[in-house]
Coordinates of C-alpha atoms in Angstrom, one line a residue:
X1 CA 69.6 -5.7 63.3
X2 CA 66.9 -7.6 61.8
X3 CA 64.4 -5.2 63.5
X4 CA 66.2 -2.2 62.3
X5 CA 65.9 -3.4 58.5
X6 CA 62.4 -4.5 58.9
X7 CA 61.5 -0.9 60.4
X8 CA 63.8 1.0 57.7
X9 CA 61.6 -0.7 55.2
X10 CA 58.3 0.1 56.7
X11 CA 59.4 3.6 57.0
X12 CA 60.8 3.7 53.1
X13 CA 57.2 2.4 52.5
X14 CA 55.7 5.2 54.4
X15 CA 57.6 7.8 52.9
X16 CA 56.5 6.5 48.7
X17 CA 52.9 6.3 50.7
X18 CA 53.2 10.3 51.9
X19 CA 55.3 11.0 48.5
X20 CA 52.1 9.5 46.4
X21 CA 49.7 11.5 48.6
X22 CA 51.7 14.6 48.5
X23 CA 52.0 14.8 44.5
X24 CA 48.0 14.1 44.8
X25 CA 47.0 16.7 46.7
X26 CA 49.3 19.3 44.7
X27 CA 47.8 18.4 41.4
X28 CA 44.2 18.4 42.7
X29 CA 45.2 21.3 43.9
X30 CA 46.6 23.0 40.6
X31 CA 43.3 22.0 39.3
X32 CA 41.0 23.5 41.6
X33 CA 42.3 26.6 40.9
X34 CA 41.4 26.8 37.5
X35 CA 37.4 25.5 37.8
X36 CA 34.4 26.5 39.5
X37 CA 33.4 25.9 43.0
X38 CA 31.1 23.0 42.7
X39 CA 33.4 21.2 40.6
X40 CA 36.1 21.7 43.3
X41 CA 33.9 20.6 45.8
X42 CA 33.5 17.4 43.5
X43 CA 37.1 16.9 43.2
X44 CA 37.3 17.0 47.2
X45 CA 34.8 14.4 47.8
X46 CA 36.7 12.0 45.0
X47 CA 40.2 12.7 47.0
X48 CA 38.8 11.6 50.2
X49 CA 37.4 8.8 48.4
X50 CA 40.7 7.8 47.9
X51 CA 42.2 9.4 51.4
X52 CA 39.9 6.7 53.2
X53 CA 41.0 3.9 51.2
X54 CA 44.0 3.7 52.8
X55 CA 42.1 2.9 56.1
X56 CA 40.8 0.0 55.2
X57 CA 42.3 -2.3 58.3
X58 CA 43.2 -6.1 57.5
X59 CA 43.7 -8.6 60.2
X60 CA 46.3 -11.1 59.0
X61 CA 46.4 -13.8 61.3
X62 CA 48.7 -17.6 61.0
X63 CA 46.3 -20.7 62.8
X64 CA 47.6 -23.7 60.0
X65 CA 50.7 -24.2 57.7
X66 CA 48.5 -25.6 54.6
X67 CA 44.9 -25.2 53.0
X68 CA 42.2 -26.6 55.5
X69 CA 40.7 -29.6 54.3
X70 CA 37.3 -27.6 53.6
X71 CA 35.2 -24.7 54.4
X72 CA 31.7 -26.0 54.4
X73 CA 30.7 -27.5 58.4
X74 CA 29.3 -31.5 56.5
X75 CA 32.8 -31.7 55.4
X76 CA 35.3 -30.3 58.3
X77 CA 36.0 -32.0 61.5
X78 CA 39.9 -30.9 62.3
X79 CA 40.2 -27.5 63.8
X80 CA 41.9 -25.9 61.1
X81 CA 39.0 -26.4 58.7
X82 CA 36.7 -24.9 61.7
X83 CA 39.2 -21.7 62.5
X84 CA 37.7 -20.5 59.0
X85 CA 34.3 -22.0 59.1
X86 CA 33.4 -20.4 62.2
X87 CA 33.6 -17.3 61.2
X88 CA 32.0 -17.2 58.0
X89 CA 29.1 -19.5 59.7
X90 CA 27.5 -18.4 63.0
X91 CA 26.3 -21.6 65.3
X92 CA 23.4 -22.2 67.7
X93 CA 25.6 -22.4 71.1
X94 CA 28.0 -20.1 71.8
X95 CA 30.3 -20.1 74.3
X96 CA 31.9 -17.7 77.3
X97 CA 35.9 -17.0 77.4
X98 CA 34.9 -19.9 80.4
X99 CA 33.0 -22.4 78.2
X100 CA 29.5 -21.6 79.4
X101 CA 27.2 -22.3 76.8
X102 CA 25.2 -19.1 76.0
X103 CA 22.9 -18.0 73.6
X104 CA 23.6 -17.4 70.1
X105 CA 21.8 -18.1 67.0
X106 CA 19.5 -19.7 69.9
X107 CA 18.7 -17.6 72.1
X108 CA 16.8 -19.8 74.8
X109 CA 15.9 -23.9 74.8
X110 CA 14.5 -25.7 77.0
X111 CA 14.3 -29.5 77.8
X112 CA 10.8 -30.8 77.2
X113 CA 11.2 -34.0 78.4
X114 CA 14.2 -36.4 78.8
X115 CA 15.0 -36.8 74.6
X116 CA 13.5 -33.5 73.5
X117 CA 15.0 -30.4 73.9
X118 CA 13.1 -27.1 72.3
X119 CA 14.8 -23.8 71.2
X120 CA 14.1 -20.1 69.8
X121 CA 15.7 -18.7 67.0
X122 CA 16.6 -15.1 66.9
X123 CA 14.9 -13.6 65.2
X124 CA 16.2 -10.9 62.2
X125 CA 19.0 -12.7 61.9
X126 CA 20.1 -13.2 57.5
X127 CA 22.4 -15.1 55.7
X128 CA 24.7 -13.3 53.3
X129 CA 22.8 -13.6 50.2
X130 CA 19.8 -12.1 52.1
X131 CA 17.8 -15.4 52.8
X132 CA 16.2 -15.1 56.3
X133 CA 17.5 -17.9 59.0
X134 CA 14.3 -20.0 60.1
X135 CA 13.6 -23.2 62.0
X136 CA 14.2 -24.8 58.6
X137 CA 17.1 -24.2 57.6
X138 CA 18.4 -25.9 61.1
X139 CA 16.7 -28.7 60.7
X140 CA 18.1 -29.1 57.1
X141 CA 21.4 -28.1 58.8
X142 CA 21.5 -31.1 61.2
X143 CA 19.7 -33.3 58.8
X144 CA 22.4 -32.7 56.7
X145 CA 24.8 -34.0 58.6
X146 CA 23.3 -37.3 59.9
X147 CA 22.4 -38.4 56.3
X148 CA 25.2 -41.3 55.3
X149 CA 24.9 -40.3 51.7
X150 CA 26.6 -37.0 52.4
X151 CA 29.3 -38.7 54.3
X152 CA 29.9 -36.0 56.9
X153 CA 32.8 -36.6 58.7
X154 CA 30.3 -34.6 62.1
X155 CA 27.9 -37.5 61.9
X156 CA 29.2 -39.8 64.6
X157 CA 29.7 -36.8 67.0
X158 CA 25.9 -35.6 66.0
X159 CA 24.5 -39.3 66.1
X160 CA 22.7 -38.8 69.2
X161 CA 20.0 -36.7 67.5
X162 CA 17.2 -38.6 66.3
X163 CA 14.7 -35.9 64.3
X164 CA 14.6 -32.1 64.4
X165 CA 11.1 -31.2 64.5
X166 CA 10.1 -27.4 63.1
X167 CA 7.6 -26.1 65.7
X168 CA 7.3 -22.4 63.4
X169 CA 9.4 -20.5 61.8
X170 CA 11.7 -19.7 64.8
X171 CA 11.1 -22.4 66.8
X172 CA 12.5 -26.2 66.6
X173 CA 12.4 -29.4 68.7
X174 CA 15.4 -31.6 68.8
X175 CA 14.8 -35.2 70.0
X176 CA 17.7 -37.3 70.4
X177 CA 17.8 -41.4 70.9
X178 CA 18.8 -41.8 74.3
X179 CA 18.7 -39.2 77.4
X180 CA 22.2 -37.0 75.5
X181 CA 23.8 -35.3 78.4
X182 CA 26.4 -33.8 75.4
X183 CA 23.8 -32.3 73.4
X184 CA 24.3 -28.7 73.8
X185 CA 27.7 -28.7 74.0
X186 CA 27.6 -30.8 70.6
X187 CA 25.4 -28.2 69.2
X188 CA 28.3 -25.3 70.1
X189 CA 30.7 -26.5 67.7
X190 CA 28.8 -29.0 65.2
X191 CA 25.7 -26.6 64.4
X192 CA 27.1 -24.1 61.8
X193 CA 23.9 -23.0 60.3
X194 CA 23.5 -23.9 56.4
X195 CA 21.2 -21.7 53.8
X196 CA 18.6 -24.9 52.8
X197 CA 16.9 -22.6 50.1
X198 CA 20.5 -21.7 48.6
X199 CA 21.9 -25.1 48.6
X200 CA 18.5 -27.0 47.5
X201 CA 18.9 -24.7 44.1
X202 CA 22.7 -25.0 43.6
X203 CA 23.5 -28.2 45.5
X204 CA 26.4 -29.2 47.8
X205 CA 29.3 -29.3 45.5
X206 CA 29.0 -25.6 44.0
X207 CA 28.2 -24.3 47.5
X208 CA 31.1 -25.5 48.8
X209 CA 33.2 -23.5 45.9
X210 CA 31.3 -20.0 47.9
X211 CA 30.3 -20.8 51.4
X212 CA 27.4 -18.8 52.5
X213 CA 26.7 -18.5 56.4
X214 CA 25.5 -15.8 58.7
X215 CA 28.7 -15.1 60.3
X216 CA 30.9 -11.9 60.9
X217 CA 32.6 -12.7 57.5
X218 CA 31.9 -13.4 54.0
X219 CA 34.1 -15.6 52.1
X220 CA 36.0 -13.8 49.1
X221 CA 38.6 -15.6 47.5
X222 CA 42.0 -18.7 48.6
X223 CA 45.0 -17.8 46.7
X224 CA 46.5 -21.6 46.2
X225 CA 48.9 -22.5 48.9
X226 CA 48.9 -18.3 50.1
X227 CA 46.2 -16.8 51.9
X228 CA 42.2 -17.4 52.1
X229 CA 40.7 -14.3 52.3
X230 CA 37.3 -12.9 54.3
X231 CA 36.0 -10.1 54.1
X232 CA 33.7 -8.2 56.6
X233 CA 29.4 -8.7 56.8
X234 CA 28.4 -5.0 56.6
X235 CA 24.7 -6.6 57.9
X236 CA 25.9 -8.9 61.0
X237 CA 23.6 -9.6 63.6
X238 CA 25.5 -8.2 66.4
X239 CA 25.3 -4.5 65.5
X240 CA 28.9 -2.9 64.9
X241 CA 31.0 -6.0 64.7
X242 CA 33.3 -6.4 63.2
X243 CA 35.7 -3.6 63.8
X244 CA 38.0 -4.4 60.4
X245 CA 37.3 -4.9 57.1
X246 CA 39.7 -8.3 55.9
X247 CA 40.5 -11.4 58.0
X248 CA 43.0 -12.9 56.0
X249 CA 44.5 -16.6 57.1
X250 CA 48.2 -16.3 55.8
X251 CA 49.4 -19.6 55.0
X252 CA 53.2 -20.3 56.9
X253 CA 55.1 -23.3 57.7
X254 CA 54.7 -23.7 61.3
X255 CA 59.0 -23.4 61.5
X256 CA 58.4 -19.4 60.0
X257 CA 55.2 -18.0 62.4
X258 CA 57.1 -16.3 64.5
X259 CA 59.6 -15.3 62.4
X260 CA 56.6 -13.7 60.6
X261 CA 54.8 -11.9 63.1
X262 CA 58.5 -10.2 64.1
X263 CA 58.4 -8.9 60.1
X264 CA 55.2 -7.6 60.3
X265 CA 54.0 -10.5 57.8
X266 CA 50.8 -11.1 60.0
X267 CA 49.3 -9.4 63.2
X268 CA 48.7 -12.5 65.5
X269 CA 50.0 -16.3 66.0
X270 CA 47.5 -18.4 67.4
X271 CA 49.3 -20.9 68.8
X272 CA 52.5 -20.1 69.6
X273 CA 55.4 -22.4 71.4
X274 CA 56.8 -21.1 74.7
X275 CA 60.3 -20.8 73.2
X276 CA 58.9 -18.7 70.6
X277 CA 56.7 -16.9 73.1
X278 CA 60.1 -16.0 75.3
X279 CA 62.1 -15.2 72.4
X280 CA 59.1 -12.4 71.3
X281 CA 58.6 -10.6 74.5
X282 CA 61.5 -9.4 74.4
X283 CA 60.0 -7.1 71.3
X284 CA 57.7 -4.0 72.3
X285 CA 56.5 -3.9 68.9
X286 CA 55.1 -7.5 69.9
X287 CA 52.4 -8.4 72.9
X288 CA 51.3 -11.6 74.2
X289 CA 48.4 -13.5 75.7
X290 CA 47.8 -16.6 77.6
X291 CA 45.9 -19.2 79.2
X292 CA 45.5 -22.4 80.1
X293 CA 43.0 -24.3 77.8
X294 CA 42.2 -27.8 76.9
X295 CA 44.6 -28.1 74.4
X296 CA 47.1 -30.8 74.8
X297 CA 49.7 -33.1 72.2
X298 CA 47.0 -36.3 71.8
X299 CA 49.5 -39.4 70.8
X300 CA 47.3 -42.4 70.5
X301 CA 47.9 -45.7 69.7
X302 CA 46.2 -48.4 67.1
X303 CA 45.5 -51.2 69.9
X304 CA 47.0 -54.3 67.3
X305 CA 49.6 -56.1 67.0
X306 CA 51.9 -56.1 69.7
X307 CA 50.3 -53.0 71.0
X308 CA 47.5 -55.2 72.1
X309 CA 49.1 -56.0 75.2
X310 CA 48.0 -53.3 77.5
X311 CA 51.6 -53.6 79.2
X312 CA 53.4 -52.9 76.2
X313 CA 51.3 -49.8 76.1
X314 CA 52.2 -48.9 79.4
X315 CA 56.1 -49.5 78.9
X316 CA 55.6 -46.6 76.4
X317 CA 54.3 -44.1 79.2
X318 CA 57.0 -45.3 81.4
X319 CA 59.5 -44.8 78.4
X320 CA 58.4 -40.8 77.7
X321 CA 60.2 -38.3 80.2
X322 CA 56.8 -35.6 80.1
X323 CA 59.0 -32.9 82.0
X324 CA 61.2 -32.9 79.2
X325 CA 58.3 -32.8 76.6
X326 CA 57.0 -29.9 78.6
X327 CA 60.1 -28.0 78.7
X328 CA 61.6 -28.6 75.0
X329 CA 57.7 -27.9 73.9
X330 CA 56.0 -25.3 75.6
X331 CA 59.4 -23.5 77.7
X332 CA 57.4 -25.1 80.6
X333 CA 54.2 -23.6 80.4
X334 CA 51.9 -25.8 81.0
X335 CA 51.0 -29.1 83.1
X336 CA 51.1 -33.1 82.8
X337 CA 48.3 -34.7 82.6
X338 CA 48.3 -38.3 83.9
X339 CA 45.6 -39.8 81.2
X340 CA 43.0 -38.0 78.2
X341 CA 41.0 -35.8 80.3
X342 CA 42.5 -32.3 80.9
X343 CA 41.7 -30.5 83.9
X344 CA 39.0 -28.0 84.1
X345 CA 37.3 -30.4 81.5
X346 CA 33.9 -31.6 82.5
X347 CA 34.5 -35.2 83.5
X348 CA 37.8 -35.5 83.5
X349 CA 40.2 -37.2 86.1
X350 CA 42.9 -35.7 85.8
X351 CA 42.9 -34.3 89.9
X352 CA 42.3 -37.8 91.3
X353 CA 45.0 -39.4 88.8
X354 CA 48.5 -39.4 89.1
X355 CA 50.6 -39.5 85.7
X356 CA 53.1 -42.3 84.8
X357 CA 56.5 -42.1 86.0
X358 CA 59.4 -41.6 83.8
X359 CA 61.1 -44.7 84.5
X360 CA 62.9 -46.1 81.4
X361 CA 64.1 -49.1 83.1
X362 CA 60.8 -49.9 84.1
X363 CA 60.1 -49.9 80.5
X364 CA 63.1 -51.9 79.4
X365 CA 61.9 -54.8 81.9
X366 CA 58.7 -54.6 80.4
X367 CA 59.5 -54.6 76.8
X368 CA 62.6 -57.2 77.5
X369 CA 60.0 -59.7 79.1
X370 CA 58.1 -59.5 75.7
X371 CA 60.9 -60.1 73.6
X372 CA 61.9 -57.0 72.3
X373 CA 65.6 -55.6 73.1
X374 CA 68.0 -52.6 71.5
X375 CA 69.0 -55.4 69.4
X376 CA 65.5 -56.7 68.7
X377 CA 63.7 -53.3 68.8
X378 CA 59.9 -53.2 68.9
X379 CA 59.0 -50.9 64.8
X380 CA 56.2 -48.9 65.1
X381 CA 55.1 -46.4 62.5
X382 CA 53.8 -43.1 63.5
X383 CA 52.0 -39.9 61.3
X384 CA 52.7 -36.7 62.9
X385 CA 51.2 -32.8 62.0
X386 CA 53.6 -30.5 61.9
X387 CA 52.3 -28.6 65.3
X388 CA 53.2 -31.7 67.4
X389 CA 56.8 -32.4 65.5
X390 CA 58.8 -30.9 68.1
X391 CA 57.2 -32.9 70.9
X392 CA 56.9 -35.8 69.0
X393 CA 60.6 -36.1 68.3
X394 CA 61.5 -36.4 71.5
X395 CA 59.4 -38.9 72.5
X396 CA 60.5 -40.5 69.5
X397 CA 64.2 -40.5 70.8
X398 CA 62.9 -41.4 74.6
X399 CA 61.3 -44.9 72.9
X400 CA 64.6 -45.5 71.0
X401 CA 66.0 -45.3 74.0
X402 CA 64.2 -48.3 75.7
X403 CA 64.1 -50.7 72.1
X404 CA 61.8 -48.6 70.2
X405 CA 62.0 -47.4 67.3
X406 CA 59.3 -45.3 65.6
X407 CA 59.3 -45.0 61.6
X408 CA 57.5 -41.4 61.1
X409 CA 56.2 -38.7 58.6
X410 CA 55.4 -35.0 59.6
X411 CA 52.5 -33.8 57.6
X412 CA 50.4 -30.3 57.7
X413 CA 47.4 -30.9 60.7
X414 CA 45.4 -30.3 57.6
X415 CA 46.7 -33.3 56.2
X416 CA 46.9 -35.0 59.3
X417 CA 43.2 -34.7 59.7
X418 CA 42.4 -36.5 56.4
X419 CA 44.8 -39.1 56.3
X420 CA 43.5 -41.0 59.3
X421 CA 40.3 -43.0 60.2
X422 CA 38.3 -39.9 59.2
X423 CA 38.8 -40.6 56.2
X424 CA 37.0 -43.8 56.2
X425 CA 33.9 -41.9 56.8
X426 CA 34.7 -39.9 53.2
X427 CA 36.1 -42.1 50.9
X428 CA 35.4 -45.5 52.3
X429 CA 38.8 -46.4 53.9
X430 CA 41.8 -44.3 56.1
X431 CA 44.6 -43.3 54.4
X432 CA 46.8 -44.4 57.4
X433 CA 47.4 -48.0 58.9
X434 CA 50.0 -47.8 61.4
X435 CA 50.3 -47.6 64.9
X436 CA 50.6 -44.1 66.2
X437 CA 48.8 -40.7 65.2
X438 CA 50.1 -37.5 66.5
X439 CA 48.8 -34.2 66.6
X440 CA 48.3 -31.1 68.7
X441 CA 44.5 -30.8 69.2
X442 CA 42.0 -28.5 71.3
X443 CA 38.5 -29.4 72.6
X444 CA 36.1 -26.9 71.5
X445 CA 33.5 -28.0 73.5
X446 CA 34.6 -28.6 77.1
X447 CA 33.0 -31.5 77.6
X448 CA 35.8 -34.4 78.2
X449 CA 33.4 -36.7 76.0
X450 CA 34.0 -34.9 73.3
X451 CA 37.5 -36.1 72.7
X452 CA 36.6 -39.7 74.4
X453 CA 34.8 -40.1 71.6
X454 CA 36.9 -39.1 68.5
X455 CA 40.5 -40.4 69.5
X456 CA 39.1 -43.6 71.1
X457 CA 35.9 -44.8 70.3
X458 CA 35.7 -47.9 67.4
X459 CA 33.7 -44.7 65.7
X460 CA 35.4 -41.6 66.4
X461 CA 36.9 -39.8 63.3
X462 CA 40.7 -39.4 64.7
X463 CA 40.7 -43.0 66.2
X464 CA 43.2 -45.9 65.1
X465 CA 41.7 -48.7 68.3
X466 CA 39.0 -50.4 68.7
X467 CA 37.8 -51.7 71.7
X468 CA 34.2 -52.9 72.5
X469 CA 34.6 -52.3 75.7
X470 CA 35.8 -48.7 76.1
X471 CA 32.8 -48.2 73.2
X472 CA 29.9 -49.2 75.9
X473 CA 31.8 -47.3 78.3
X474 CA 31.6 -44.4 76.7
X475 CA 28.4 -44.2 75.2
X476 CA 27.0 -45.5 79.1
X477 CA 28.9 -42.3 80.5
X478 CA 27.0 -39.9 77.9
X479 CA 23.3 -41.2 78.2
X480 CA 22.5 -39.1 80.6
X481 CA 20.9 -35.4 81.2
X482 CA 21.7 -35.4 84.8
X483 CA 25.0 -33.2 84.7
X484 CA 26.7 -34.6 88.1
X485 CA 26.1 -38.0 86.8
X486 CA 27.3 -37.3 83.0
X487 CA 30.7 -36.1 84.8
X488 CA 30.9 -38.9 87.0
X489 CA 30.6 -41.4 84.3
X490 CA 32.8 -39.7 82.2
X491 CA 35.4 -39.8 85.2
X492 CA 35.3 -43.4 85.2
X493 CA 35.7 -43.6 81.3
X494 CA 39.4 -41.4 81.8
X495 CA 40.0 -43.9 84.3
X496 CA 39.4 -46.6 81.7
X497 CA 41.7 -44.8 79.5
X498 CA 44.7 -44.2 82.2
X499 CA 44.5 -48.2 83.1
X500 CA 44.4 -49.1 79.9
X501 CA 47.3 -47.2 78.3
X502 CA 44.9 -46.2 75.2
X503 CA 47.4 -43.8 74.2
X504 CA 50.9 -42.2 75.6
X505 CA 49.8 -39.0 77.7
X506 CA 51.7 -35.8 76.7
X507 CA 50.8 -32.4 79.0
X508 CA 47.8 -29.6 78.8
X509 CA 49.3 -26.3 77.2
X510 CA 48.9 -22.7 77.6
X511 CA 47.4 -21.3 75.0
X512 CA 50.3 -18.5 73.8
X513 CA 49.1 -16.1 71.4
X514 CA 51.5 -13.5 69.9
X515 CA 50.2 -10.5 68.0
X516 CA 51.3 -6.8 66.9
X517 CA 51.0 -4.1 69.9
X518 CA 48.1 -2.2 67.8
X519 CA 46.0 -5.4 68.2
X520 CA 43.4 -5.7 70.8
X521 CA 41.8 -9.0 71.6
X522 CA 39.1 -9.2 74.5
X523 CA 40.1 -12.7 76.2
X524 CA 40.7 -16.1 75.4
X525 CA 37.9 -18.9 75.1
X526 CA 39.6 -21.8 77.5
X527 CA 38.4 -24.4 75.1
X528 CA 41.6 -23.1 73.3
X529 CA 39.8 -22.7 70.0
X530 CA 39.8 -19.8 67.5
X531 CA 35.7 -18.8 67.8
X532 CA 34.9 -16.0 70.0
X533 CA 38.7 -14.8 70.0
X534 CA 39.1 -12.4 67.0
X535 CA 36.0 -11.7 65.5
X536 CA 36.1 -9.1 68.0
X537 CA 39.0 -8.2 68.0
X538 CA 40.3 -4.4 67.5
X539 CA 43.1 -3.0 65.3
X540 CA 44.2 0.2 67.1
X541 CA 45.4 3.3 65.1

């Protein structure tokens, strides 16, 4: 029934569409036949002028239920800020639909030595207001971002670069502190290319109000708490992309995205659950794609107070039935994972790990033997996003359960991103104090490091621990270039991690994206994030 309405009024729609044209073309009609030729022929070319407006194509897609914290690269970090940023900015690194770095704005590098790494622009290549990219505006880029009076909240994961040396004008050296087996996989998501001339004249505050990359899309225009708007760059690099004229982020509570898509309200879901996924493939007006990515539900915890004890943390694992999570999440699609690497990541454990039983009286024991009871429950306060609120609610009822109980507030991701530690990094202290943060996050650069680093380490942005230990871990497993030993390091840091409990492990999800049957989308990046997904994508006729 609901499809029937929603198609009657498409079709109503059609018809004052065909009705307009109609009384058109018999009035320019009337006219022609009272003027000369050439004027006719003028009055044809105005009406196909108006004709081809009406194939302008829009792709409306749904990635986040609230404004993204920003749209300038010094002051994202969370992945809904990034879904628009990388596509009005263009990178150095890109990535494969497998995570091989390939070239992009750089199209070769080489390591010099150990800590220096050089690289070629391409060459050609202009940002929207004309300027030509150069070497400079790189090193301005990354400079940018490492300097603590901008207060970017990138600088921690881009601290490993010392200088950027400009060798000509599309040529640069970049020379890092220590032997950084990350660096080109930092420099796939964290090296958004900024105009230097542009923003030396205006500054960083006004450019933020017009972002100005080299990317597939201009920025045009947010409409508060609606829709930010991009439109196409007729001048892109890569010849004939893209293939529509609007991408237009439609700004839904979560609860609604499918809901919308079935309406017609947007052409593709990003991210959609696996009850929702079922539920729509049941419509041929709808399609579906999937894969599993790195994307999994990262709950950590703030290692204080009585989650100190390391056994407390692990009666939490033992408290959390993951099969359930998996089913009442994602329909089943998808796999535990037994600690914070996900498989396929470089230098994860995940294979050589087994994942903690669900054994709630295990967990009682624990929790009893430390003085908490149903009676005498263990409080903890959680902040949730909105994507994991599903998940995290039954976790939430597994804990109770065992003498937990978990005080919480579901927030957009957006908000989610800027009310934790990062925010310490941009207004001097985090917004949130408490003991668990939980959100549904992706790893856009395939490295397992990356997400060592911002959920756990004393400095990452989306951390609430500290440990000294895990910090020298970490930073051991990453100083080095050799590839075999940067992912066996990194193995025995997500061994670290599954010992110590750092957080309550969740599962690895497919990546589920719905979309209208006249969209075509070329594959899926198995990093699970937005780049490289629809800024080549295709609406059919």
């Amino acid at each position: 029934m609901v499809m029937r309405i929603n198609n009657n009024k498409k079709i109503n729609n059609n018809d004052e569409i065909n009705s307009s044209r109609k009384r058109s073309k018999e009035t320019i009609s009337k006219v022609l036949n009272h003027i000369p030729f050439y004027f006719s022929f003028a009055f044809f070319l105005i009406f196909i002028s108006v004709e081809s407006s009406f194939a302008k194509k829009e792709l409306r897609v749904v990635y986040f239920s609230s404004e993204p914290p920003a749209m300038v690269p010094y002051r994202a970090f969370d992945p809904d800020s990034y879904a628009v940023i990388n596509y009005i900015f263009d990178k150095l690194i890109g990535f494969d639909y497998e995570g091989n770095p390939i070239p992009w704005l750089a199209v070769s590098w080489k390591r010099i030595d150990p800590i220096t790494t050089e690289f070629k622009l391409r060459e050609g290549v202009r940002f929207h207001n004309g300027d030509e990219l150069t070497a400079e505006d790189v090193k301005f880029t990354i400079e940018t971002h490492l300097n603590p009076e901008i207060k970017s909240p990138t600088r921690g994961i881009l601290s490993s670069i010392k200088e950027v040396r400009v060798v000509d004008k599309y040529t640069f050296r970049i020379i890092t502190h220590f032997p950084d087996g990350m660096l080109i996989y930092r420099l796939h998501m964290f090296s958004d290319v900024l105009p230097s001339k542009l923003i030396k004249q205006i500054g960083y505050d006004e450019f933020a109000k017009n972002p100005i990359g080299t990317g597939p899309f201009k920025f045009q225009s947010i409409e508060k708490g609606k829709r930010i708007i991009l439109v196409k760059n007729e001048k892109y690099w890569q010849s004939g992309w893209p293939k529509y004229d609007k991408l237009i982020f439609e700004l839904i509570p979560e609860k609604d995205w499918a809901k919308a898509l079935l309406e017609g309200k947007v052409d593709v879901v990003f991210n959609l659950l696996g009850k929702d996924a079922i539920r729509l493939g049941k419509f041929p007006e709808i399609k579906l794609m999937r894969k599993f990515v790195h994307i999994s539900y990262q709950v950590t915890l703030a290692n204080k107070g009585p989650l100190q004890d390391v056994e407390i943390r692990k009666a939490l694992n033992y408290a959390v039935n993951k099969p359930k999570l998996l089913r009442i999440g994602e329909a089943g699609f998808g796999k535990i994972t037994p600690s914070l690497g996900k498989f396929g990541e470089l230098g994860s454990a995940a294979a050589e790990l087994q994942p903690y039983p669900y054994d709630p009286k295990k967990a009682q024991e624990i929790l009893s033997q430390k003085g908490y009871t149903k009676d005498k429950p263990l409080k903890l306060t959680a902040l949730v996003s909105d994507l994991a609120a599903a998940v995290f609610s039954a976790i939430k009822q597994d804990l109770a359960a065992v003498g937990v109980v978990v005080e919480d507030k579901v927030v957009p991701r957006s908000e989610w991103a800027m009310r934790i530690p990062i925010a310490k990094m941009t207004k001097g202290k985090p917004d949130f104090d408490g003991d668990i943060a939980a959100s549904m996050v992706d790893n856009p650069i395939k490295d397992a490091a990356f997400h060592y680093f911002i959920f756990l380490h004393s400095q990452g942005p989306f951390s609430i621990m500290s440990d000294p230990e895990y910090d020298k871990k970490l930073e051991w497993a990453v100083a080095t270039v050799d590839e075999k030993e940067h992912e066996a390091r990194l193995k025995e840091v997500d061994r670290m991690i599954y010992e110590n409990a750092y957080m309550i492990f969740t599962y690895q999800r497919e990546l589920i994206i719905g979309m209208r049957k006249n969209i075509l989308v070329k594959g899926i990046v198995i990093n699970g994030h937005m780049d490289n997904v629809l800024w080549n994508a295709e609406i059919l006729e």
